[in-house]
mmCIF file of C-alpha atoms in Angstrom:
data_model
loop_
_atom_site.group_PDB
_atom_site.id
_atom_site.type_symbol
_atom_site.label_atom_id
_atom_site.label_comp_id
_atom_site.label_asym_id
_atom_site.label_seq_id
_atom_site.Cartn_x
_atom_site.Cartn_y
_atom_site.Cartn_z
ATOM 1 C CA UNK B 23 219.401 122.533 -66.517
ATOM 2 C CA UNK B 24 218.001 125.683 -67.856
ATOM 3 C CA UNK B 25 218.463 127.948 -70.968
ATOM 4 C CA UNK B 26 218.970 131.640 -70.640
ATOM 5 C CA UNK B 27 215.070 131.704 -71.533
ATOM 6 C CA UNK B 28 214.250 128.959 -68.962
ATOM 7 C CA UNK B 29 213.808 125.941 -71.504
ATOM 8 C CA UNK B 30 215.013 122.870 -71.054
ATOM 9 C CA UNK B 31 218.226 122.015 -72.956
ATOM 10 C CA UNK B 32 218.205 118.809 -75.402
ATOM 11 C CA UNK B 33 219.580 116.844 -73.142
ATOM 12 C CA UNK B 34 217.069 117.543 -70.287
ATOM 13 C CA UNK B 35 214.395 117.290 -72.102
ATOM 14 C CA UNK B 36 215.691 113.889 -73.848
ATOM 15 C CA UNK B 37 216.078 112.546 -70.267
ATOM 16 C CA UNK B 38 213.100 113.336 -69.178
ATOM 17 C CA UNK B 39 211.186 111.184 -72.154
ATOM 18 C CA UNK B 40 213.983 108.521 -72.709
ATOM 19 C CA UNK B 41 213.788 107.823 -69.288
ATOM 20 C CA UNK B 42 209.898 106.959 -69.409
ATOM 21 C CA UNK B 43 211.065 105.415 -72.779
ATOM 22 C CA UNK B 44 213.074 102.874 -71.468
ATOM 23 C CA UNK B 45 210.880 102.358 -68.114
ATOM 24 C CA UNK B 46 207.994 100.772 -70.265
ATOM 25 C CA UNK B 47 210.001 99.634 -73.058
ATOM 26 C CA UNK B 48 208.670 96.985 -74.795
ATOM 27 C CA UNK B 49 205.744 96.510 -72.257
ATOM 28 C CA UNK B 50 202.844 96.356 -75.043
ATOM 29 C CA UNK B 51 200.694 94.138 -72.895
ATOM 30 C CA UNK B 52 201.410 95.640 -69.164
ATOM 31 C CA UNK B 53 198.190 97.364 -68.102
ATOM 32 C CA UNK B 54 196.364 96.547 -70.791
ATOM 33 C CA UNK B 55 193.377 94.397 -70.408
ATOM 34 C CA UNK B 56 193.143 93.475 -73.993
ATOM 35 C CA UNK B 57 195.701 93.030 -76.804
ATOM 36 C CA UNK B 58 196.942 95.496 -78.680
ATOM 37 C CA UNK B 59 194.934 96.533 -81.719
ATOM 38 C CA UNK B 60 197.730 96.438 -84.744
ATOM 39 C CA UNK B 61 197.953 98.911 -87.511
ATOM 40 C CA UNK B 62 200.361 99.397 -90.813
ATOM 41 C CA UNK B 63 203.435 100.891 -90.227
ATOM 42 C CA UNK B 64 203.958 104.106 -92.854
ATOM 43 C CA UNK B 65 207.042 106.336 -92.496
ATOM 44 C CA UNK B 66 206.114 110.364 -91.942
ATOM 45 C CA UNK B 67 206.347 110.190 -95.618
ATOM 46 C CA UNK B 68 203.649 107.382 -95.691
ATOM 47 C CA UNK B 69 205.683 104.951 -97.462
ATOM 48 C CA UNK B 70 207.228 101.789 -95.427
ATOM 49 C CA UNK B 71 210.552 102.678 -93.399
ATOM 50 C CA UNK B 72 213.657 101.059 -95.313
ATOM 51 C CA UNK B 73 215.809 100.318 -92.286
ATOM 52 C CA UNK B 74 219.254 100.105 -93.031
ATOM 53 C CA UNK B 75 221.543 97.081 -91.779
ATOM 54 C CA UNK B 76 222.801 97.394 -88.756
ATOM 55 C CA UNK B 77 225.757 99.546 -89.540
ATOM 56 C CA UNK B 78 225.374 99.135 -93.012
ATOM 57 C CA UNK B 79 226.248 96.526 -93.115
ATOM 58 C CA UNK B 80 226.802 94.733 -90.003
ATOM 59 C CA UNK B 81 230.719 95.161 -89.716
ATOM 60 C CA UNK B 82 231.760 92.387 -87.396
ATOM 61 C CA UNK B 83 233.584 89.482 -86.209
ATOM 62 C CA UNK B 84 231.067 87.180 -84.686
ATOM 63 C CA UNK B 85 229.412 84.144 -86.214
ATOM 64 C CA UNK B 86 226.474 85.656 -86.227
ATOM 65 C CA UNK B 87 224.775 88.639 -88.748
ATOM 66 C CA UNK B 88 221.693 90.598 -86.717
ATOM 67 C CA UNK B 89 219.246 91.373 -88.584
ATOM 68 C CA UNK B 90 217.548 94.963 -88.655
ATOM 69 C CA UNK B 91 214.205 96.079 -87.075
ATOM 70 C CA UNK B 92 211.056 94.427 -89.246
ATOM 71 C CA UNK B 93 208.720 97.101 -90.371
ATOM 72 C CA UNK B 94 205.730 96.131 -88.306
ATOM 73 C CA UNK B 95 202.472 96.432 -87.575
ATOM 74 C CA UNK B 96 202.435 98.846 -84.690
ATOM 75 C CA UNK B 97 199.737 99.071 -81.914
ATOM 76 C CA UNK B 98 197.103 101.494 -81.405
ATOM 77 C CA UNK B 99 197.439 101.352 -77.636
ATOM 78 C CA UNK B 100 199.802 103.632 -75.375
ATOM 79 C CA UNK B 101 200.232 105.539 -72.238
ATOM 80 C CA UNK B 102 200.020 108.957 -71.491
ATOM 81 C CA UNK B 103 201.657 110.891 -68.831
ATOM 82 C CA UNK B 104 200.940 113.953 -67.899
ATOM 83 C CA UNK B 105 203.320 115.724 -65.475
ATOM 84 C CA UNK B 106 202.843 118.874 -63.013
ATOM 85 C CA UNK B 107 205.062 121.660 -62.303
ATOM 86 C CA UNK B 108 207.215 120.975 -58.910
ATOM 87 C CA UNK B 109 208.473 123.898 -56.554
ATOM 88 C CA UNK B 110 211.670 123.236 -59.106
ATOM 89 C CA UNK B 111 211.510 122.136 -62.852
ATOM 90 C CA UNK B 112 212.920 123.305 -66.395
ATOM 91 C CA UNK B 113 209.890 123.593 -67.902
ATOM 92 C CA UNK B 114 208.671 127.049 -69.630
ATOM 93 C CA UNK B 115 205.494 126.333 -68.677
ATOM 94 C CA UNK B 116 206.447 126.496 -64.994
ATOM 95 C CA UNK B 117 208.641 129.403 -64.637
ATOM 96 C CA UNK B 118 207.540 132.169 -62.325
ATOM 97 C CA UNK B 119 204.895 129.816 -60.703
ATOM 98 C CA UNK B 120 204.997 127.354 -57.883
ATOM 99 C CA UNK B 121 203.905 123.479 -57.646
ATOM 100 C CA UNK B 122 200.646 122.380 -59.145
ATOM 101 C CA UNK B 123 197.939 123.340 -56.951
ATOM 102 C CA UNK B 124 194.838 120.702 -56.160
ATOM 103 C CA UNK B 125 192.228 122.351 -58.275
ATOM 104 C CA UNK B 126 194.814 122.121 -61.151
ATOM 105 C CA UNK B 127 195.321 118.170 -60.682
ATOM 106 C CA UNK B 128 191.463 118.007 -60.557
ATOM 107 C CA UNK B 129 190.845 119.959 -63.423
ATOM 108 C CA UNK B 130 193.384 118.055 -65.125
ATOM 109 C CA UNK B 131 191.650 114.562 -64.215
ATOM 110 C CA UNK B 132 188.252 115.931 -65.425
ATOM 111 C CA UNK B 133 189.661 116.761 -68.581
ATOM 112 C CA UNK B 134 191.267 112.556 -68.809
ATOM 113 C CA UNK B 135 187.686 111.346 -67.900
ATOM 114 C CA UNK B 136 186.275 113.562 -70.529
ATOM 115 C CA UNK B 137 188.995 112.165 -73.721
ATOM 116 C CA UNK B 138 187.235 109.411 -75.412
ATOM 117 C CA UNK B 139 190.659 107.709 -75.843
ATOM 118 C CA UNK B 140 191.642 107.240 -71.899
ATOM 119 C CA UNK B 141 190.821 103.755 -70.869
ATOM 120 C CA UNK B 142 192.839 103.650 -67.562
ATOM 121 C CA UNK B 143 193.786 106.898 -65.049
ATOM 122 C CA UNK B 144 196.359 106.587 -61.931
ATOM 123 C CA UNK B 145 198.078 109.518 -59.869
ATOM 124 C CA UNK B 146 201.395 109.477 -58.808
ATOM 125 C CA UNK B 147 202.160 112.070 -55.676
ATOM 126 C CA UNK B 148 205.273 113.726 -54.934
ATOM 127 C CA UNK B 149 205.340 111.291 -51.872
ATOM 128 C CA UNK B 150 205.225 108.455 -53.807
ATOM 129 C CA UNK B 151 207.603 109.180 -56.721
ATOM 130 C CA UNK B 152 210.255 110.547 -54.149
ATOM 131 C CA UNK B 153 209.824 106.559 -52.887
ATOM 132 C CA UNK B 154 210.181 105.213 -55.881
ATOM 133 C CA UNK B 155 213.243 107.493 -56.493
ATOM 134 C CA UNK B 156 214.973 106.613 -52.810
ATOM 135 C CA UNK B 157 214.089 102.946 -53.515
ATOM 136 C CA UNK B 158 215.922 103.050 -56.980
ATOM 137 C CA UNK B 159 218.960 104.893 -55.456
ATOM 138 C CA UNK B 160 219.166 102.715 -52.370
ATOM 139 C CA UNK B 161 222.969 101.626 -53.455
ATOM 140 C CA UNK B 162 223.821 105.206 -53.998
ATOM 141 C CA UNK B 163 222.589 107.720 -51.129
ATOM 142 C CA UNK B 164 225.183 110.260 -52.177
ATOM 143 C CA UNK B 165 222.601 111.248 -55.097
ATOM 144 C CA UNK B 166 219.929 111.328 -53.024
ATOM 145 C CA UNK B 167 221.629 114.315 -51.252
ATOM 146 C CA UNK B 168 219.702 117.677 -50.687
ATOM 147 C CA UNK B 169 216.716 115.567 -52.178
ATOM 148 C CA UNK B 170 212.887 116.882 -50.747
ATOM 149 C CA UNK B 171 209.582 115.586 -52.024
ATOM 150 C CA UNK B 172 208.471 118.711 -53.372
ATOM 151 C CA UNK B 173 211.010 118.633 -55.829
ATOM 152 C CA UNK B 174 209.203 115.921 -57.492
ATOM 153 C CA UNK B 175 206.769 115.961 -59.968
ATOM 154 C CA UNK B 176 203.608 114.235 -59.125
ATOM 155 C CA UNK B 177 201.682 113.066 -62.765
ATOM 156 C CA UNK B 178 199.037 111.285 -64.235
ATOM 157 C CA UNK B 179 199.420 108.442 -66.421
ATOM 158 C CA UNK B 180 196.874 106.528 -68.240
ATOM 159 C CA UNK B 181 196.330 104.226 -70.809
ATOM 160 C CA UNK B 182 195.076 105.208 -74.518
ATOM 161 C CA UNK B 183 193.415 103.195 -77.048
ATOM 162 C CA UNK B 184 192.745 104.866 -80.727
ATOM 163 C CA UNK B 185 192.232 108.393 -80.922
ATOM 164 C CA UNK B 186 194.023 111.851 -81.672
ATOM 165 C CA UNK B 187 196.613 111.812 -79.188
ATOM 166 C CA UNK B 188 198.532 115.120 -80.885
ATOM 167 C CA UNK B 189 195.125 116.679 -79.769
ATOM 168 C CA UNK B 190 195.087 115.009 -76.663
ATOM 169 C CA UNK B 191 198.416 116.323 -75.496
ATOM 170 C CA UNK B 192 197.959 119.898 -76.709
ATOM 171 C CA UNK B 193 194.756 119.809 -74.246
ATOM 172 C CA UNK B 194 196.585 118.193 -71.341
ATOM 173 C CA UNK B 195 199.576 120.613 -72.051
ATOM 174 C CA UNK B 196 197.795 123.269 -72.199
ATOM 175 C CA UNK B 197 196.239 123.225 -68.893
ATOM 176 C CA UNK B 198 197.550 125.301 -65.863
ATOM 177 C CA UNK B 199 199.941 123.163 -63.390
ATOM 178 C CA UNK B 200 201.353 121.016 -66.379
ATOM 179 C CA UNK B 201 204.639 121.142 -67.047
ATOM 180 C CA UNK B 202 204.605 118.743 -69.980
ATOM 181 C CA UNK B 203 202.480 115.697 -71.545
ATOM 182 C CA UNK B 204 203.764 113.005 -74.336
ATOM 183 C CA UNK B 205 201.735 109.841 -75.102
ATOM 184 C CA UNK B 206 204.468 106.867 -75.601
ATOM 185 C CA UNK B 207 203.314 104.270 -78.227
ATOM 186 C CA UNK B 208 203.454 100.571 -77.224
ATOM 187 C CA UNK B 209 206.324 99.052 -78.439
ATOM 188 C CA UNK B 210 205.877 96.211 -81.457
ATOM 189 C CA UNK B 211 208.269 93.631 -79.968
ATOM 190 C CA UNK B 212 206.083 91.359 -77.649
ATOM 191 C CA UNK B 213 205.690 88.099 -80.339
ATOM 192 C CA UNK B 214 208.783 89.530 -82.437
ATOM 193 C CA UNK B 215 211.247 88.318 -80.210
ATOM 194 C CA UNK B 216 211.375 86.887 -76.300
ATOM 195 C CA UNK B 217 214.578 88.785 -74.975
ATOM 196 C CA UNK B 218 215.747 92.217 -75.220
ATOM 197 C CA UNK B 219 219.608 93.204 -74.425
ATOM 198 C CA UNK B 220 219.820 97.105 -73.846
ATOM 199 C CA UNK B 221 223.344 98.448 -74.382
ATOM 200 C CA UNK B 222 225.157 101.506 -72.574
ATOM 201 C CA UNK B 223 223.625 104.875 -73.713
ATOM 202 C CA UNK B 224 224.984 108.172 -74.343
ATOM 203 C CA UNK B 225 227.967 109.016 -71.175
ATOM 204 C CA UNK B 226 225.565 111.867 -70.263
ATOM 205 C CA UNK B 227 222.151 109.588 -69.718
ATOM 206 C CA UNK B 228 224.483 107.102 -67.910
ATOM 207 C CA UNK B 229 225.784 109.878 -65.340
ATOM 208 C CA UNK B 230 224.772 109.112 -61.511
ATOM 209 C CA UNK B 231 223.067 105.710 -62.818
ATOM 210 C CA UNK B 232 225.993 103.749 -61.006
ATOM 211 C CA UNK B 233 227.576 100.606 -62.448
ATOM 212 C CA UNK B 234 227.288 98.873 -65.386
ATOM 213 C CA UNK B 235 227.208 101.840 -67.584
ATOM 214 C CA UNK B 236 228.558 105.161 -65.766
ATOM 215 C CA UNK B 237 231.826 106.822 -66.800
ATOM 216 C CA UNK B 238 231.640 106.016 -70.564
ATOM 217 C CA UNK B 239 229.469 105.807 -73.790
ATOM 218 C CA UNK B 240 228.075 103.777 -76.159
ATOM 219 C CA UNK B 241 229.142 100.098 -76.748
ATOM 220 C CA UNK B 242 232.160 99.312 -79.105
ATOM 221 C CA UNK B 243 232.250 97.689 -82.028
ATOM 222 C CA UNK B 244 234.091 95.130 -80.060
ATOM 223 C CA UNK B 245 231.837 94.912 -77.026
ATOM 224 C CA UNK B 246 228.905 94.513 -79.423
ATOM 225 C CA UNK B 247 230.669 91.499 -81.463
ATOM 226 C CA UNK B 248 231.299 89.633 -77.971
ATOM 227 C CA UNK B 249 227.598 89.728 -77.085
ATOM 228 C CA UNK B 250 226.587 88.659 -80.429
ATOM 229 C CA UNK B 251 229.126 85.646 -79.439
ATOM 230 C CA UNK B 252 227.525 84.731 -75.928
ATOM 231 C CA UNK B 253 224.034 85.406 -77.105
ATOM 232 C CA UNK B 254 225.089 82.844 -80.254
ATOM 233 C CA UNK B 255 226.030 80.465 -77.499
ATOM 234 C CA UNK B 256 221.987 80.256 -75.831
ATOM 235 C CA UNK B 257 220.273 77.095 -76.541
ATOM 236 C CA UNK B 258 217.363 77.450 -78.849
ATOM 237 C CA UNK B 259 218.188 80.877 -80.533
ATOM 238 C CA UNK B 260 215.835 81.696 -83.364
ATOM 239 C CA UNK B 261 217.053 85.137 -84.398
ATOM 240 C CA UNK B 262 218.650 87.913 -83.143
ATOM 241 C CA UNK B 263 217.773 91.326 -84.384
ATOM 242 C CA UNK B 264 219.925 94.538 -84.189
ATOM 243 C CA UNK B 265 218.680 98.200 -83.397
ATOM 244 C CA UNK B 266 221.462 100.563 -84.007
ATOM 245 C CA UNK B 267 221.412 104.103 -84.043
ATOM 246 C CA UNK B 268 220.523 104.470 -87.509
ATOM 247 C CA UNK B 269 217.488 103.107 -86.606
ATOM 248 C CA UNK B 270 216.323 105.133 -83.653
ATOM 249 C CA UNK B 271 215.165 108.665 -85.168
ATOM 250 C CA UNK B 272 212.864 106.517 -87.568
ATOM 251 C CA UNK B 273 211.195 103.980 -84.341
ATOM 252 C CA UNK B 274 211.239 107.261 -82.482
ATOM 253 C CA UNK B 275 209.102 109.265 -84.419
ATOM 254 C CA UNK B 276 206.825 106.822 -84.205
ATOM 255 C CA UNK B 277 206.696 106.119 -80.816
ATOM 256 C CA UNK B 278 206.462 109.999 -79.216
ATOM 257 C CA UNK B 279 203.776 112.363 -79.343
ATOM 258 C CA UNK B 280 204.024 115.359 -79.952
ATOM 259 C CA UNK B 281 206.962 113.826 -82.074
ATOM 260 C CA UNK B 282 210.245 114.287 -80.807
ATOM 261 C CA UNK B 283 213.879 113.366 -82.508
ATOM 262 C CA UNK B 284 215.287 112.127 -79.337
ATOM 263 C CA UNK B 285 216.835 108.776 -81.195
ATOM 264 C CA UNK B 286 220.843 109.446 -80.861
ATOM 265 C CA UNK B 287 219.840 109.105 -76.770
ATOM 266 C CA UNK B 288 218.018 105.870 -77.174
ATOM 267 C CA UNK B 289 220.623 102.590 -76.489
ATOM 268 C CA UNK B 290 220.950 100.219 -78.901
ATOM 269 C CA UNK B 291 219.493 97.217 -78.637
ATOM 270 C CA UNK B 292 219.701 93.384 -79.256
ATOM 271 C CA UNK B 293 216.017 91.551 -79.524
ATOM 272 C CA UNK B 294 216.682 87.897 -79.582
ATOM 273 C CA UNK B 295 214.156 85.630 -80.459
ATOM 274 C CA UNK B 296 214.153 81.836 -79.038
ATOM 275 C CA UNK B 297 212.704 78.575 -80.605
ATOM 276 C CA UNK B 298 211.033 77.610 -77.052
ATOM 277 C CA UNK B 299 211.064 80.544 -74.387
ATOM 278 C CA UNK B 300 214.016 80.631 -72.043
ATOM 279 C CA UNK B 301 214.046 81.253 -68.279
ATOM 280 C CA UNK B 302 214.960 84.944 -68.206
ATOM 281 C CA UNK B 303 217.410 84.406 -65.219
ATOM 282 C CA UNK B 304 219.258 81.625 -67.822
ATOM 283 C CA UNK B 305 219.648 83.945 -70.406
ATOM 284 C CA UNK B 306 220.550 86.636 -67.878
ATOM 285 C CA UNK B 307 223.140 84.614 -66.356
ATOM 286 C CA UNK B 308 225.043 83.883 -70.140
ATOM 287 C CA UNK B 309 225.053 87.569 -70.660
ATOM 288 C CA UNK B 310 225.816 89.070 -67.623
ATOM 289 C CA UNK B 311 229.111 91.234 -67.179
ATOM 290 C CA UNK B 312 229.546 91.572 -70.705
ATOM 291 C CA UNK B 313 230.871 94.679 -71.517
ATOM 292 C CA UNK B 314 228.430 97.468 -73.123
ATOM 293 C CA UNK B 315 225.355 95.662 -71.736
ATOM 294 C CA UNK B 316 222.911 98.169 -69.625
ATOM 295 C CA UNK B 317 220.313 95.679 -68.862
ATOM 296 C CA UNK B 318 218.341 91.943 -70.152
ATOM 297 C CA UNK B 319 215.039 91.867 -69.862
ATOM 298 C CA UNK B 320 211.850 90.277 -71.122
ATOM 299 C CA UNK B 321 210.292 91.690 -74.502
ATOM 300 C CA UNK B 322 206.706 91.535 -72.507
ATOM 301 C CA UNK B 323 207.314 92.964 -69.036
ATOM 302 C CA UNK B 324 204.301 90.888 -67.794
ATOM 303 C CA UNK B 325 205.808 87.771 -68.041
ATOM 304 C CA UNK B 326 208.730 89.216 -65.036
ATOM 305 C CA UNK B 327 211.255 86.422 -63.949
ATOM 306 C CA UNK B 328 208.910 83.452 -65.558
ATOM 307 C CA UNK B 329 209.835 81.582 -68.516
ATOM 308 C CA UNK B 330 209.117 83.574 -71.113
#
């Protein structure tokens, strides 16, 4: 979706990084040979955040009262991804030019093997990402109409350790063949809490997803209160913590470079911490068809469908 200039619209561009968002969301530990290296957690101001309650306060009917975000300490660790211009794209730094060409992609690699903060490189084709896309969309072939490889982006994405990542993405964006770089901060939650319960996003990052979330918005009031219920029926609950919209410009900020205020398009989010880990098919099994819920999945990706 293009402006009359050629620049993505909000919503494009929001995709576009929510949807990497989400994909390693709360993955702190996945690629990473060590542990991430914790830091204090200043707002832009450089005092602590004050997060609100959720909803200020928590207006509902459940048993249960979620408690908001805690303040920290974030990680030092994160991974890049640099993206290349496709034979289509609505980036600006793509119009009037075709896809990427091979010198471009090797430049670009020479430049990640020179950046003292890249630990970790892999390439992603067109080939393979136009997989990964068919595989994803296997249940709906009617969006996979029309679709061609070279309409894909092919990227680089690597892992970073400490560094000046603004800097880092102004080089990688800068260089001919990229359409656009961001370095995604690992998430905090991996020892904060065991389970996280993603609820439906905006209608417009839903669209052409399929079921459970397509054709409306955000979660009710309602819906919320009812999964606060069933998650206040697991065995071994510890706490459940809530992060509502009010929260997401604030964790967003933090999590983006270049900084972006993408947080009304991130889903809210129940983290749920348990006394003794659960079997993530259990807890899946309590919560699933509840109204409002996107997905449940494990705080740490690496630990997959194993007790957690």
């Amino acid at each position: 979706m293009l402006t009359p200039k050629g620049s993505p619209t909000l919503p494009a561009r929001a995709l576009a990084v929510v949807t990497a968002v989400l994909l390693v969301a709360s993955c702190a530990t996945a690629g990473s040979s060590a542990p991430p290296r914790p830091v204090a957690s200043p707002s832009p101001s450089g005092s602590a955040m004050e997060g609100p309650q959720p909803d200020d306060p928590w207006p509902g009917t459940s048993a249960l009262t979620p408690l908001p975000p805690p303040d920290g300490p974030w990680p030092e660790t994160g991974e890049l991804s640099v993206f290349f211009c496709a034979r289509s794209t609505v980036f600006d730094a793509c119009n009037d030019r075709g896809a990427a060409t091979r010198g471009e992609i090797r430049k670009v690699r020479a430049l990640l093997g020179a950046a003292p903060e890249v630990e970790k490189v892999r390439f992603v084709s067109q080939a393979e990402e136009f997989r990964r896309k068919r595989e994803a969309l296997r249940d709906r072939p009617d969006l996979l109409e029309g679709a061609d490889p070279a309409d894909e982006s092919a990227y680089y994405s690597a892992r970073v350790g400490p560094g000046d990542w603004p800097a880092l993405v102004r080089r990688m964006s800068a260089s001919p063949g990229v359409s656009n770089a961001f370095v995604i901060r690992d998430d905090y939650w991996p020892g904060k809490a065991d389970v996280m319960v993603q609820l439906c996003p905006r209608a417009d990052l839903s669209e052409g997803q399929g079921k459970p979330c397509e054709g409306r918005g955000f979660a009710t009031l309602a819906e919320k209160n009812a999964i606060l219920d069933r998650i206040g029926d697991l065995p071994g609950l510890e706490k459940v913590y809530f992060q509502a919209r009010s929260h997401q410009a604030p964790m967003f900020r933090r999590r983006i470079v270049p900084e972006e205020d993408f947080g009304a398009y991130l889903p809210e989010v129940f983290y749920v911490k348990f006394t003794t880990p659960p079997v993530l098919s259990e807890v899946r099994r309590a919560l699933g068809g509840a109204a409002g819920v996107f997905l449940v999945g494990p705080v740490d990706a690496t630990t997959k469908e194993k007790r957690l």
